[in-house]
Coordinates of C-alpha atoms in Angstrom, one line a residue:
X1 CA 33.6 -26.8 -37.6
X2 CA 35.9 -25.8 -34.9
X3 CA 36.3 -21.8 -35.3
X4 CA 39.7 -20.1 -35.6
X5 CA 39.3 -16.8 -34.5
X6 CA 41.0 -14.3 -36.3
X7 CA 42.8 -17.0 -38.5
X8 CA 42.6 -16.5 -42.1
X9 CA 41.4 -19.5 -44.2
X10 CA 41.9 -19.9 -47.8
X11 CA 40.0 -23.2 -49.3
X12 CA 40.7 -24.0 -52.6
X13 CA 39.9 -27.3 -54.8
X14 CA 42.6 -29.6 -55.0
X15 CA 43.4 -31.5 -58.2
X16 CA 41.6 -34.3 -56.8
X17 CA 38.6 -32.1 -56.4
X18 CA 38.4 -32.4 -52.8
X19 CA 38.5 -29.6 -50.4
X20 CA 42.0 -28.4 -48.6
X21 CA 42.8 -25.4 -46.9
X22 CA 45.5 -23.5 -46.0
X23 CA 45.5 -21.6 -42.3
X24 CA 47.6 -18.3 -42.4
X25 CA 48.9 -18.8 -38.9
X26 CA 49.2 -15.0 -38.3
X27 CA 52.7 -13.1 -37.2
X28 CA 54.1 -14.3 -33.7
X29 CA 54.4 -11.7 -31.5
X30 CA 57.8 -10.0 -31.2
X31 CA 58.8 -9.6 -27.9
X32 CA 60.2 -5.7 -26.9
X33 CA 63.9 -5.9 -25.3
X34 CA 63.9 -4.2 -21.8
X35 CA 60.6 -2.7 -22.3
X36 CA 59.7 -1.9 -18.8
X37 CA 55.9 -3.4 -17.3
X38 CA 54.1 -1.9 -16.3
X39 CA 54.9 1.1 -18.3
X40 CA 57.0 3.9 -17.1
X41 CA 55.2 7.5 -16.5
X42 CA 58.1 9.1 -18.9
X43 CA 60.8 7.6 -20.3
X44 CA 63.6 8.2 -22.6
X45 CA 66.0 5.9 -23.9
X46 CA 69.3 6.1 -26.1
X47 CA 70.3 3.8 -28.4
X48 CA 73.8 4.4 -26.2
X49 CA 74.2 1.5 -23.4
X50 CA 76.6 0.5 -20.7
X51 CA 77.5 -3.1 -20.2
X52 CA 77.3 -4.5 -16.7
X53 CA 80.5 -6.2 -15.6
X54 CA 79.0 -8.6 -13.6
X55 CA 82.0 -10.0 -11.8
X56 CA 81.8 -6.3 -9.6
X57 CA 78.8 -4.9 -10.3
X58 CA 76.5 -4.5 -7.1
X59 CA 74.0 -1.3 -6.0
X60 CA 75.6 1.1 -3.8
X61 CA 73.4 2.8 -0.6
X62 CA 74.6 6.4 -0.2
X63 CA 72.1 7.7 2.0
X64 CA 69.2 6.3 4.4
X65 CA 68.8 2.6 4.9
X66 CA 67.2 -0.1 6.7
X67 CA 66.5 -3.8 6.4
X68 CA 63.9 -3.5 3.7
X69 CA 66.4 -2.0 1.5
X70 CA 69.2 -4.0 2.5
X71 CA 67.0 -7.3 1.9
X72 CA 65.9 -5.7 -1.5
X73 CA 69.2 -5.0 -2.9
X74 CA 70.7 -9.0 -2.3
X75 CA 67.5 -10.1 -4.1
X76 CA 68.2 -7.6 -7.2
X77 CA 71.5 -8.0 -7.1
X78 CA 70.7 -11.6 -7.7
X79 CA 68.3 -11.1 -10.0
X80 CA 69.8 -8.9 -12.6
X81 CA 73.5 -11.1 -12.2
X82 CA 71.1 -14.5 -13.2
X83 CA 69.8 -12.3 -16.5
X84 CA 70.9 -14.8 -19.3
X85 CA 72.5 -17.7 -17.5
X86 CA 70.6 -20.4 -18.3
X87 CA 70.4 -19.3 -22.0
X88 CA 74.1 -18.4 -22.5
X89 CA 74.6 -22.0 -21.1
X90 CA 72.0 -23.2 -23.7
X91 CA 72.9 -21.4 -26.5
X92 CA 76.5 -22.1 -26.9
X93 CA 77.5 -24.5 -24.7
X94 CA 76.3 -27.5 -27.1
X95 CA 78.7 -26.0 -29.4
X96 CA 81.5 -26.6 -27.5
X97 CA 83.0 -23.5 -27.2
X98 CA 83.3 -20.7 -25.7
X99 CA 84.3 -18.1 -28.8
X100 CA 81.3 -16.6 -28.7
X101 CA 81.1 -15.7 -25.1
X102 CA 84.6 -14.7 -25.1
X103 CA 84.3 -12.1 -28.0
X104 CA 84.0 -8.4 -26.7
X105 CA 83.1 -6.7 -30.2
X106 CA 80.9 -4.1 -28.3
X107 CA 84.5 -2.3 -27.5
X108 CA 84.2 -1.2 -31.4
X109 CA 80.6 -0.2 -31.3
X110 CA 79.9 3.1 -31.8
X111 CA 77.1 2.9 -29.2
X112 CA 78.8 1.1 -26.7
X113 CA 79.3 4.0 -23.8
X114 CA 81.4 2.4 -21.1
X115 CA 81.1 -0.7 -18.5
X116 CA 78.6 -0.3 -15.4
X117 CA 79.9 -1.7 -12.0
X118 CA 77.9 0.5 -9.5
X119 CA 74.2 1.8 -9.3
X120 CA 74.2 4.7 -7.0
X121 CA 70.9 3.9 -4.7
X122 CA 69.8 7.4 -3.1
X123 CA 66.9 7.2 -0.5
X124 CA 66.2 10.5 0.4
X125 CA 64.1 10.1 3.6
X126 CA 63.7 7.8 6.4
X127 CA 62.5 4.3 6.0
X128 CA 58.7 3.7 6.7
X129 CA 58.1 0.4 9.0
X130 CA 55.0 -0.7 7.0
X131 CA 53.6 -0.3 3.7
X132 CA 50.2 1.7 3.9
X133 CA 47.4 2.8 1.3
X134 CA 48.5 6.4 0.0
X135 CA 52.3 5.4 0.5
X136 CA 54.9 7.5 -1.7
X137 CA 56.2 4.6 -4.4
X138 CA 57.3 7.3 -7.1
X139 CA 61.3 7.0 -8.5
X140 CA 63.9 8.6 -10.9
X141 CA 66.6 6.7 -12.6
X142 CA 68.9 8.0 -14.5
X143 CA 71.4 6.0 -16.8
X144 CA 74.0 8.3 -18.1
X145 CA 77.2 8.0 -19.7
X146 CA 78.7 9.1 -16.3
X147 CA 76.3 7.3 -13.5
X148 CA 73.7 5.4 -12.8
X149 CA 71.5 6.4 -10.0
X150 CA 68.0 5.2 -8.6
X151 CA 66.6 8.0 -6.4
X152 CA 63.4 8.0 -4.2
X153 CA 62.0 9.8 -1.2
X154 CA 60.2 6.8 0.1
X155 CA 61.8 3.2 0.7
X156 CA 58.7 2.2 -1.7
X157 CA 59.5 4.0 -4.1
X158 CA 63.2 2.8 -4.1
X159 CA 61.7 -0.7 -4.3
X160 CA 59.6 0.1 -7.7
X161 CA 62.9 1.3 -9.1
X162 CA 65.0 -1.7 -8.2
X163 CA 62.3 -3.5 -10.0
X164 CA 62.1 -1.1 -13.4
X165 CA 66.4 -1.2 -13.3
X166 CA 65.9 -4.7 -13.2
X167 CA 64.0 -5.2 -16.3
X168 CA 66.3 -2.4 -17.8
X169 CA 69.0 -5.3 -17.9
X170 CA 68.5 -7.5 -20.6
X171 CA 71.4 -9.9 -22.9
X172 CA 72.7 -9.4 -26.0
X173 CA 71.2 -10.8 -29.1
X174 CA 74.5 -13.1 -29.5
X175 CA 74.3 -14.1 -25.6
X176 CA 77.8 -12.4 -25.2
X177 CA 77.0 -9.4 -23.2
X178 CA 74.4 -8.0 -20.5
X179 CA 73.8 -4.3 -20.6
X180 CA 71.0 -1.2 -20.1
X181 CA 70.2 1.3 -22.5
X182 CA 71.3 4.8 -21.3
X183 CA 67.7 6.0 -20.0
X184 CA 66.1 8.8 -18.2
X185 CA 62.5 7.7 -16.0
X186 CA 60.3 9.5 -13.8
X187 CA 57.7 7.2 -12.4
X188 CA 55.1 7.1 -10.0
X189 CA 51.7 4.6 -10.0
X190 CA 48.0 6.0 -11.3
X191 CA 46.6 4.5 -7.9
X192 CA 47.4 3.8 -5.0
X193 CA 45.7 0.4 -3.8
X194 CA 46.7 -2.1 -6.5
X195 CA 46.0 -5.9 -5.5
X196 CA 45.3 -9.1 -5.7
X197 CA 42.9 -11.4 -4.1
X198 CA 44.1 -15.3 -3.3
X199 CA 41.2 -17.3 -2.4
X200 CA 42.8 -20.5 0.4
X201 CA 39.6 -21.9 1.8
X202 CA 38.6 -23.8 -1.7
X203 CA 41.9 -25.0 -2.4
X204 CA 44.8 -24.5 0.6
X205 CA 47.9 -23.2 -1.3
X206 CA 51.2 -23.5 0.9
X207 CA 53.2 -20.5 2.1
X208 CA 56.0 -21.6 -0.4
X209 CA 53.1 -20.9 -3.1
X210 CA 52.2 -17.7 -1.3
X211 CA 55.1 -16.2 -1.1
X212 CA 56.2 -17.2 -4.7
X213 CA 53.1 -15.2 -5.7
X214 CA 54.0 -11.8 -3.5
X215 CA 57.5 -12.3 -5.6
X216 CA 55.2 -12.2 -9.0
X217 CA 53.2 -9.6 -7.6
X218 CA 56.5 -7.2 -6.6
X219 CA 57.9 -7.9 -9.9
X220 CA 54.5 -6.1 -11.6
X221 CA 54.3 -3.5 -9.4
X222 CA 51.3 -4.8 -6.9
X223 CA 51.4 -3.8 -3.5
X224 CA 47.9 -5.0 -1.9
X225 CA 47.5 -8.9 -1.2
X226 CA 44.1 -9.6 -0.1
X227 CA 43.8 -12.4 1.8
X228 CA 40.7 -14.0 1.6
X229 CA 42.1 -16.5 3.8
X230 CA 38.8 -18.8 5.3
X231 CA 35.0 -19.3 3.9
X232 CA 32.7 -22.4 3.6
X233 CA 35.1 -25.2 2.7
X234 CA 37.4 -24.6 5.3
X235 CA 39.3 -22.6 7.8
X236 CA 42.8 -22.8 7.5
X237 CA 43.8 -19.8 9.4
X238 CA 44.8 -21.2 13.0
X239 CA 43.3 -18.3 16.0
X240 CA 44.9 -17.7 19.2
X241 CA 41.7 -17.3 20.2
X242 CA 39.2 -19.6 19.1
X243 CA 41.8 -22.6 18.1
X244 CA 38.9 -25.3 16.9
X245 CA 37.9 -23.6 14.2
X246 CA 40.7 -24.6 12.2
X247 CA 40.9 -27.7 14.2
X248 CA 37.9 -29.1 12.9
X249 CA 37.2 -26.3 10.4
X250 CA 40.3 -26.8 8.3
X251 CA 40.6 -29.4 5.3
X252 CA 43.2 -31.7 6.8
X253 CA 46.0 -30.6 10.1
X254 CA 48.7 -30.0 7.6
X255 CA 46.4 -27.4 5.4
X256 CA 46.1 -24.8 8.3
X257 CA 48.4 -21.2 8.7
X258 CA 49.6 -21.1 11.8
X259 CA 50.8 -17.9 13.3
X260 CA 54.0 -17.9 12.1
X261 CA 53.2 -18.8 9.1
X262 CA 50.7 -15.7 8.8
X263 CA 54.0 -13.6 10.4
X264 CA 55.9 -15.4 7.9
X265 CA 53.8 -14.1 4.8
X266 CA 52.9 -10.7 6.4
X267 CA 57.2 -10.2 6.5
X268 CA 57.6 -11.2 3.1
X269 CA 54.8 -8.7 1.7
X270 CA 56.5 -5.9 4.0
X271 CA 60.0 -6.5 2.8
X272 CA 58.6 -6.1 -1.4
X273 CA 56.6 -3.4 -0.1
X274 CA 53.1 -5.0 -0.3
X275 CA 50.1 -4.9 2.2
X276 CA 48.4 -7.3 3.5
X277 CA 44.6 -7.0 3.8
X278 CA 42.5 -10.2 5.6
X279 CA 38.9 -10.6 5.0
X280 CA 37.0 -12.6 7.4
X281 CA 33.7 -12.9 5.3
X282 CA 30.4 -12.8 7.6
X283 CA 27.0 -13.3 7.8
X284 CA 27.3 -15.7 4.5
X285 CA 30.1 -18.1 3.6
X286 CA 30.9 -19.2 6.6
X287 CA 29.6 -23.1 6.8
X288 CA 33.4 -23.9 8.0
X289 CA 32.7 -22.0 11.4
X290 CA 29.7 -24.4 12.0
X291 CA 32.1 -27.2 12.0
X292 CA 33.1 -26.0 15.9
X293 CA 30.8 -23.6 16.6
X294 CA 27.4 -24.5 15.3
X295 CA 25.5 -22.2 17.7
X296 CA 26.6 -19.0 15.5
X297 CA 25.1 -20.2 12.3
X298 CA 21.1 -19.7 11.7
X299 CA 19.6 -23.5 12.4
X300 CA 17.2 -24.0 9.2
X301 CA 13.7 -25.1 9.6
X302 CA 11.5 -26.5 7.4
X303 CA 12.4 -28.1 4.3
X304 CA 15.6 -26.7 5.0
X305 CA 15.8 -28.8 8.0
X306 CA 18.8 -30.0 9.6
X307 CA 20.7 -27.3 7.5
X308 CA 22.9 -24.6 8.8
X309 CA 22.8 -21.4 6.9
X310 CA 24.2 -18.3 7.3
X311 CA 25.5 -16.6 10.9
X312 CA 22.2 -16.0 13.2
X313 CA 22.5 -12.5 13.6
X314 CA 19.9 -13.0 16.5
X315 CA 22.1 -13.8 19.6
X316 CA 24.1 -10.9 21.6
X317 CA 26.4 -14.2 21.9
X318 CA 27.0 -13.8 18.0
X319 CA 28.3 -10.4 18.4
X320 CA 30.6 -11.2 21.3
X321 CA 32.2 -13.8 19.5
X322 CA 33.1 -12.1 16.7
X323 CA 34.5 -9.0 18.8
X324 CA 37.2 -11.4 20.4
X325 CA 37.8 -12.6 17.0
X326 CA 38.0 -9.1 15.1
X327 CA 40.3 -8.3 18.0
X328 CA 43.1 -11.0 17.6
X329 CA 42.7 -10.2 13.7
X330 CA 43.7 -6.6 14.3
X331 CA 46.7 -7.6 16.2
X332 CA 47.7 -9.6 14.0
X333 CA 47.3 -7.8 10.6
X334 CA 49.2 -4.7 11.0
X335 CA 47.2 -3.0 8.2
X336 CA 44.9 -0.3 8.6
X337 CA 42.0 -2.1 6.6
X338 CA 40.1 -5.1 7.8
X339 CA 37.2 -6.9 4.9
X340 CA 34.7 -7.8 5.9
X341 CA 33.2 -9.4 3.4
X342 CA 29.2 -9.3 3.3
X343 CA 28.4 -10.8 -0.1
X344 CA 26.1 -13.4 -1.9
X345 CA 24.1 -13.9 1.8
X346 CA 21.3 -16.4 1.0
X347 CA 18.2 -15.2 3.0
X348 CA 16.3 -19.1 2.8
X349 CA 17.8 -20.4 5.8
X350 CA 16.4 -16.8 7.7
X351 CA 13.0 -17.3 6.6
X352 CA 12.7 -20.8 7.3
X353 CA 13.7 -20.3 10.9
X354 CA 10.6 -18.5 13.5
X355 CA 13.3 -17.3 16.0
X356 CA 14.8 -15.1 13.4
X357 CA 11.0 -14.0 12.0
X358 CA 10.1 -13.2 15.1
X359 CA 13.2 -11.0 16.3
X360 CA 12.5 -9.2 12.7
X361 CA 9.1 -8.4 14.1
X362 CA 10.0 -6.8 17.0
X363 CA 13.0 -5.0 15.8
X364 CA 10.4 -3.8 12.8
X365 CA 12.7 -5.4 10.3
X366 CA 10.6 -5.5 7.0
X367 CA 13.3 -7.8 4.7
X368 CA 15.9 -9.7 5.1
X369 CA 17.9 -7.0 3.8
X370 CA 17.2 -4.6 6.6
X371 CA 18.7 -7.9 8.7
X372 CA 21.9 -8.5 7.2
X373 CA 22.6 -4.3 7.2
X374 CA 21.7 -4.6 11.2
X375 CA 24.0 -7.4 11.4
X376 CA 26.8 -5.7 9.2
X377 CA 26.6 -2.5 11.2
X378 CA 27.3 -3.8 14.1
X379 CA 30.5 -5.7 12.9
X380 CA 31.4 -2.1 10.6
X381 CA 31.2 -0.8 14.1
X382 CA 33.1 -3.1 16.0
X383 CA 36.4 -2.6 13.4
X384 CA 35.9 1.1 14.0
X385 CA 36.2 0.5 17.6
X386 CA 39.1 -1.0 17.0
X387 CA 40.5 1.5 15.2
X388 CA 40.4 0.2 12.1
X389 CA 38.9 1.1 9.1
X390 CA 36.3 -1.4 6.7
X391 CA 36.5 -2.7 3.3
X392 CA 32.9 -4.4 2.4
X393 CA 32.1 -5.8 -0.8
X394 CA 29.4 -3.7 -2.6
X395 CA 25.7 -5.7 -1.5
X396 CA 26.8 -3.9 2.0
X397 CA 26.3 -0.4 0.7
X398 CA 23.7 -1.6 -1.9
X399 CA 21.4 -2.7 1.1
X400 CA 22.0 0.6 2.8
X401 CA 24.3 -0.1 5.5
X402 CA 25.1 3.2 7.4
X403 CA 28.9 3.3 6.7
X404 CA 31.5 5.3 8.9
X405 CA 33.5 7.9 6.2
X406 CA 36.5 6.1 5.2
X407 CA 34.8 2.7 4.5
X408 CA 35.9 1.0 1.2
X409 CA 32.8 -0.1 -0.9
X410 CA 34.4 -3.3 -3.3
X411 CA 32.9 -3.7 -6.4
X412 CA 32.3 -7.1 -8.0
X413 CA 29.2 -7.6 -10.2
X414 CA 26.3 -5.8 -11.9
X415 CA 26.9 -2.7 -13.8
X416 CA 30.3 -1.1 -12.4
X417 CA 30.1 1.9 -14.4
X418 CA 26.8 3.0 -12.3
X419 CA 27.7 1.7 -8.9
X420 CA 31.3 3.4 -9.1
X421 CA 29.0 6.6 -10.2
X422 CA 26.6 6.3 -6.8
X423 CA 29.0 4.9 -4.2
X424 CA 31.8 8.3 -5.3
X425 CA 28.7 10.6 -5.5
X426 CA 28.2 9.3 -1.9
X427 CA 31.4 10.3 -0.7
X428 CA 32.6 6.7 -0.2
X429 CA 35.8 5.5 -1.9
X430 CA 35.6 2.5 -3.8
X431 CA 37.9 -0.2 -4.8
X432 CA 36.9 -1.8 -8.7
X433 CA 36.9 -6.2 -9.3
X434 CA 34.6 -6.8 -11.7
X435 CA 36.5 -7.0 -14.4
X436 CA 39.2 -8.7 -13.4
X437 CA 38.1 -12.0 -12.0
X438 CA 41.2 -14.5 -13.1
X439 CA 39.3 -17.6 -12.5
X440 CA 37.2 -16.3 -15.6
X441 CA 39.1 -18.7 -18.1
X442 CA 39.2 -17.6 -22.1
X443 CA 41.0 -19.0 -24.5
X444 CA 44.8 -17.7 -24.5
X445 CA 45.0 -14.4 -24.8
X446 CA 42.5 -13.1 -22.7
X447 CA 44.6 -10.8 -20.6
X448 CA 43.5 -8.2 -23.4
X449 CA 40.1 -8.2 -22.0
X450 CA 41.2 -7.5 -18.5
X451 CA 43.4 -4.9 -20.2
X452 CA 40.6 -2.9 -21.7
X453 CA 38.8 -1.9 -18.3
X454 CA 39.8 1.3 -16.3
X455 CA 38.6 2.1 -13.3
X456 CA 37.9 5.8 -14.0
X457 CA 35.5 4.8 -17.4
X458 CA 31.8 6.2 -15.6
X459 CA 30.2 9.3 -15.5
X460 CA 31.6 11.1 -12.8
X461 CA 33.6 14.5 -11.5
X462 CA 37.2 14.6 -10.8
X463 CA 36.3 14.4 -7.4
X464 CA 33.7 11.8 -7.3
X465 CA 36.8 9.8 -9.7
X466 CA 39.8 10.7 -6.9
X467 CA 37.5 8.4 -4.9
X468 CA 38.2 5.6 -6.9
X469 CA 41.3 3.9 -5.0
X470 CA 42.6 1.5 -7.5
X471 CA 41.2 -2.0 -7.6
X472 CA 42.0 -6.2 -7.2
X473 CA 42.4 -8.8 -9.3
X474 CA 40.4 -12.0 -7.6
X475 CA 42.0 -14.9 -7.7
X476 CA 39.2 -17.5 -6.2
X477 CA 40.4 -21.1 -6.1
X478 CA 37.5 -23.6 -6.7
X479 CA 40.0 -24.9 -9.5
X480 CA 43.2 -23.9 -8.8
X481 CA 45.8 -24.9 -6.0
X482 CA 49.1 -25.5 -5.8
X483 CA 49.8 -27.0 -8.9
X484 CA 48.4 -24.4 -11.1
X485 CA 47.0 -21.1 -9.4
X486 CA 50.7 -19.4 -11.0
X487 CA 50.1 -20.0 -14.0
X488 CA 46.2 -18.9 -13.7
X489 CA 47.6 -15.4 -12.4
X490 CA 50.3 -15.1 -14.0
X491 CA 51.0 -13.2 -16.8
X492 CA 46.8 -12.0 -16.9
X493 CA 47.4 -10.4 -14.1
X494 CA 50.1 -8.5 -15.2
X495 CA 47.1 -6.9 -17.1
X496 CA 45.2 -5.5 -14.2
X497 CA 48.7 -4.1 -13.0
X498 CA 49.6 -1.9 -15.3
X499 CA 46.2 -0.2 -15.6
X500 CA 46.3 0.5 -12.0
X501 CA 49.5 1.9 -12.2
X502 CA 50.3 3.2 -15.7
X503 CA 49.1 6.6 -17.4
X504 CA 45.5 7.0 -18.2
X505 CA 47.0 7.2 -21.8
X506 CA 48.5 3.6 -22.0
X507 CA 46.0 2.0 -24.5
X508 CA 47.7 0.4 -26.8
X509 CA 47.2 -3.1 -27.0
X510 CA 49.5 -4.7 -29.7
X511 CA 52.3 -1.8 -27.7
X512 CA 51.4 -4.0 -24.4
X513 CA 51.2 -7.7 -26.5
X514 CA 55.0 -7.0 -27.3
X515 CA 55.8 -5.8 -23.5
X516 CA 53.9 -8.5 -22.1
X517 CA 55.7 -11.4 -24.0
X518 CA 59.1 -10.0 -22.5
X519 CA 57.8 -9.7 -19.3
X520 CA 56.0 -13.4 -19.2
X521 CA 59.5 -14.5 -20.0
X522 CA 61.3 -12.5 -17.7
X523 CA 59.0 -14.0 -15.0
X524 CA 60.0 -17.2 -16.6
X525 CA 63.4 -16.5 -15.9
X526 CA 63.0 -15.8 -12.3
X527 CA 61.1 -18.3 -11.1
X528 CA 57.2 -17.9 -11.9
X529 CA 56.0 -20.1 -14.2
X530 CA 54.1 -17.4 -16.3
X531 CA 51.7 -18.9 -19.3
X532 CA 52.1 -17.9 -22.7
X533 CA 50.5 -14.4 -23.1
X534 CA 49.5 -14.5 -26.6
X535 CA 50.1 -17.5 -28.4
X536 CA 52.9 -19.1 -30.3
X537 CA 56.3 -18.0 -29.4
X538 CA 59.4 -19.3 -27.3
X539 CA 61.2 -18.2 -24.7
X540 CA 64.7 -18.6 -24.6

């Protein structure tokens, strides 16, 4: 029998005397009404509001600007004027008339304050070029019966704010009105490194698609995209350098990032505040590098033969290549982290091989471990010879790879409570995955899961917990592309956000179910074609 979950079912005998039952469907969730995600750090609200009189309202700048800002306040402007359209045109057009629309009964209302044409934006300091981990994103707004001001110190911070007033902005029950509550928020995120990881080597998702998810990812407050941009099945990402490996390494010519399209995405992270990190994963997934370069991948022996496995971290020529590469990537990725991958290395192409034995010999290499940490810390040091800093996912520091202070240890499988305990107690700052792996696939719903893991919940001291960065939600694409890897992140996602930047005290789940089915809407609404959060419902 096909189980219901928490449905209720009643079974009774019929007057027939066969069986029937009756399913209690359960309530449908009731969406808030401007409920902000992810949830504010203090907020207070009136039941007071303002209506925006859209035909002149628009964000003034009063202080610092530059082109982020500038660029930020056309796309809000836009967005908060397009609250409503399509369902005001839905609602009452079919009617034919416009009665409805045209009624202003909100002049009577005792709660009706005044109309709101101008949002004082006050940016307090310079603008920042680039986006950086430890960047200032915190915010005021105030909605009073006399202004309307976001303020910031930090063009980031200006950016969350544009985003919370936006979801502040919300239509009318009747479809006649937009307005805000009058509100008072302080605000600032829990961490700092909040991301997501987009797997384009399975599946190649176009920069349209890439960029529509840096839109999704603004509009929840994310400001790290990972870009896990090449591995086995292909590599799309076209190098100055070393152009045949997407030549040949690439899925098709169409399915490769050129450098202006890498520019292109890098541009429209900066401008919604967001990072981008690239990971280059080496010694293991990396068959797509063999399709040009066969020489740097171990040639298995054995049964194994005619295989290539992972790279041979034998030859000096191994090491040489990747500088050159690691080189181009840093000028190309402004950010100050480069991954470098280093998981799931399969050691049976190694064995099978006697060049690599006999190199392990000599160089007193008793496992296969020991191999892959000599091989890892020589790439580790050729980033910090570049003057850039590592991220590595966690086998790296598991196998005891000496790693310069500052290295990000990633955290994907196995027990994350103890491994977060030993990599802090190390004095190495670590970044937390395991929990929030999108391509995981639940029944609907299963954002709640993701919802109930924190990065802070081991054993640990303040200090070893300040370690803690934040943390990524992974989206890897053996079954998603363009056709459905927005709806696979989107809203679940949503989840991973506000833990990484809401209070440690924002636990409540059905609180969160109600926000959540605004916000999948309001996604809707803009343009990202959000699933259903938690079952049956509409959005209008």
């Amino acid at each position: 029998m096909r189980s219901f979950g928490l449905l209720l079912c009643l079974w009774f005998f019929t007057s027939q005397g066969t069986f029937s039952y009756i399913v209690d469907p359960g309530p449908i969730v009731k969406a808030t009404k401007g409920a902000l995600w992810p949830k504010p750090k203090t907020q207070t609200v009136s039941q007071r509001y303002s209506v925006i009189k859209r035909p002149t309202f628009h964000f003034q700048v009063v202080n610092q600007t530059c082109d982020i800002l500038t660029k930020a306040v056309d796309r809000y402007q836009n967005i908060v004027l397009n609250v409503g359209n399509d369902s005001r045109r839905s609602l009452f057009s079919a009617s034919g008339t416009n009665k409805i629309i045209s009624r202003r009964s909100w002049r009577s209302d005792m709660n009706f304050n005044d109309y709101l044409e101008e949002v004082t934006l006050n940016l307090k300091a310079p603008c920042e070029k680039l986006p950086y981990l430890g960047m200032d994103e915190s915010y005021n707004i105030v909605i009073s019966e006399t202004r309307a001001t976001i303020e910031s110190f930090s063009v980031w911070g200006m950016l969350r704010g544009l985003e919370s007033f936006s979801q502040l902005a919300v239509l009318s029950n009747d479809g006649s009105m937009l307005y805000v509550n009058l509100t008072i928020i302080t605000d600032n995120p829990r961490f700092s490194h909040r991301g997501l990881l987009v797997d384009t080597s399975r599946h190649f998702i176009s920069v349209c698609t890439l960029i529509k998810i840096l839109d999704g990812m603004a509009y929840n407050k994310l400001n790290v995209f990972h870009w896990h941009i090449v591995d086995d099945h292909s590599f799309p990402y076209q190098s100055k350098a070393y152009p045949e490996l997407s030549e040949q390494g690439a899925y098709h010519p169409s399915m490769i990032y050129t450098p202006q399209d890498v520019q292109n995405i890098i541009e429209e992270a900066r401008i919604r505040g967001i990072r981008v990190v690239s990971e280059f994963d080496t010694p293991g997934h990396t068959r797509s590098w063999g399709v040009s370069h066969p020489e740097l991948l171990t040639a298995c022996q054995a049964q194994y033969q005619g295989k290539l496995g992972p790279i041979d971290p034998t030859k000096e020529s191994t090491y040489t290549f990747l500088f050159k590469l690691f080189q181009e990537v840093v000028e190309v990725f402004p950010d100050q982290f480069v991954h470098l991958g280093g998981d799931e290395v399969g050691f049976e192409c190694w064995a099978s091989n006697p060049d690599v034995m006999e190199y392990m010999k000599q160089n007193r290499l008793y496992s296969f471990e020991m191999l892959e940490e000599k091989f890892i810390q020589r790439i580790v040091d050729q980033i910090d010879v570049l003057n850039r800093s590592s991220l590595v996912w966690q086998e790296v520091y598991v196998n005891g790879v000496r790693l310069p202070d500052g290295t990000v240890v990633h955290v994907w499988t196995g027990n994350r409570q103890d491994l977060l305990n030993r990599i802090t107690s190390d004095g190495l700052p670590a970044l937390l995955s395991s929990c929030w792996y999108l391509d995981h696939l639940n029944t609907g719903g299963d954002w709640r899961k993701f919802y109930n893991c924190d990065p802070h919940d081991f054993v640990g001291t303040q200090k070893q917990k300040d370690l803690v960065l934040g943390g990524e939600a992974c989206m890897w694409a053996e079954v998603v592309d363009d056709n459905n890897i927005l709806q696979r992140i989107f809203p679940r996602v949503s989840a991973t956000a506000e833990k990484l930047w809401s209070q440690v005290d924002v636990t409540n789940i059905d609180d969160a179910a109600r926000r959540l089915e605004e916000h999948t809407c309001r996604m809707n609404l803009r343009g990202i074609p959000a699933q259903p959060p938690n079952g049956p419902g509409l959005c209008l």
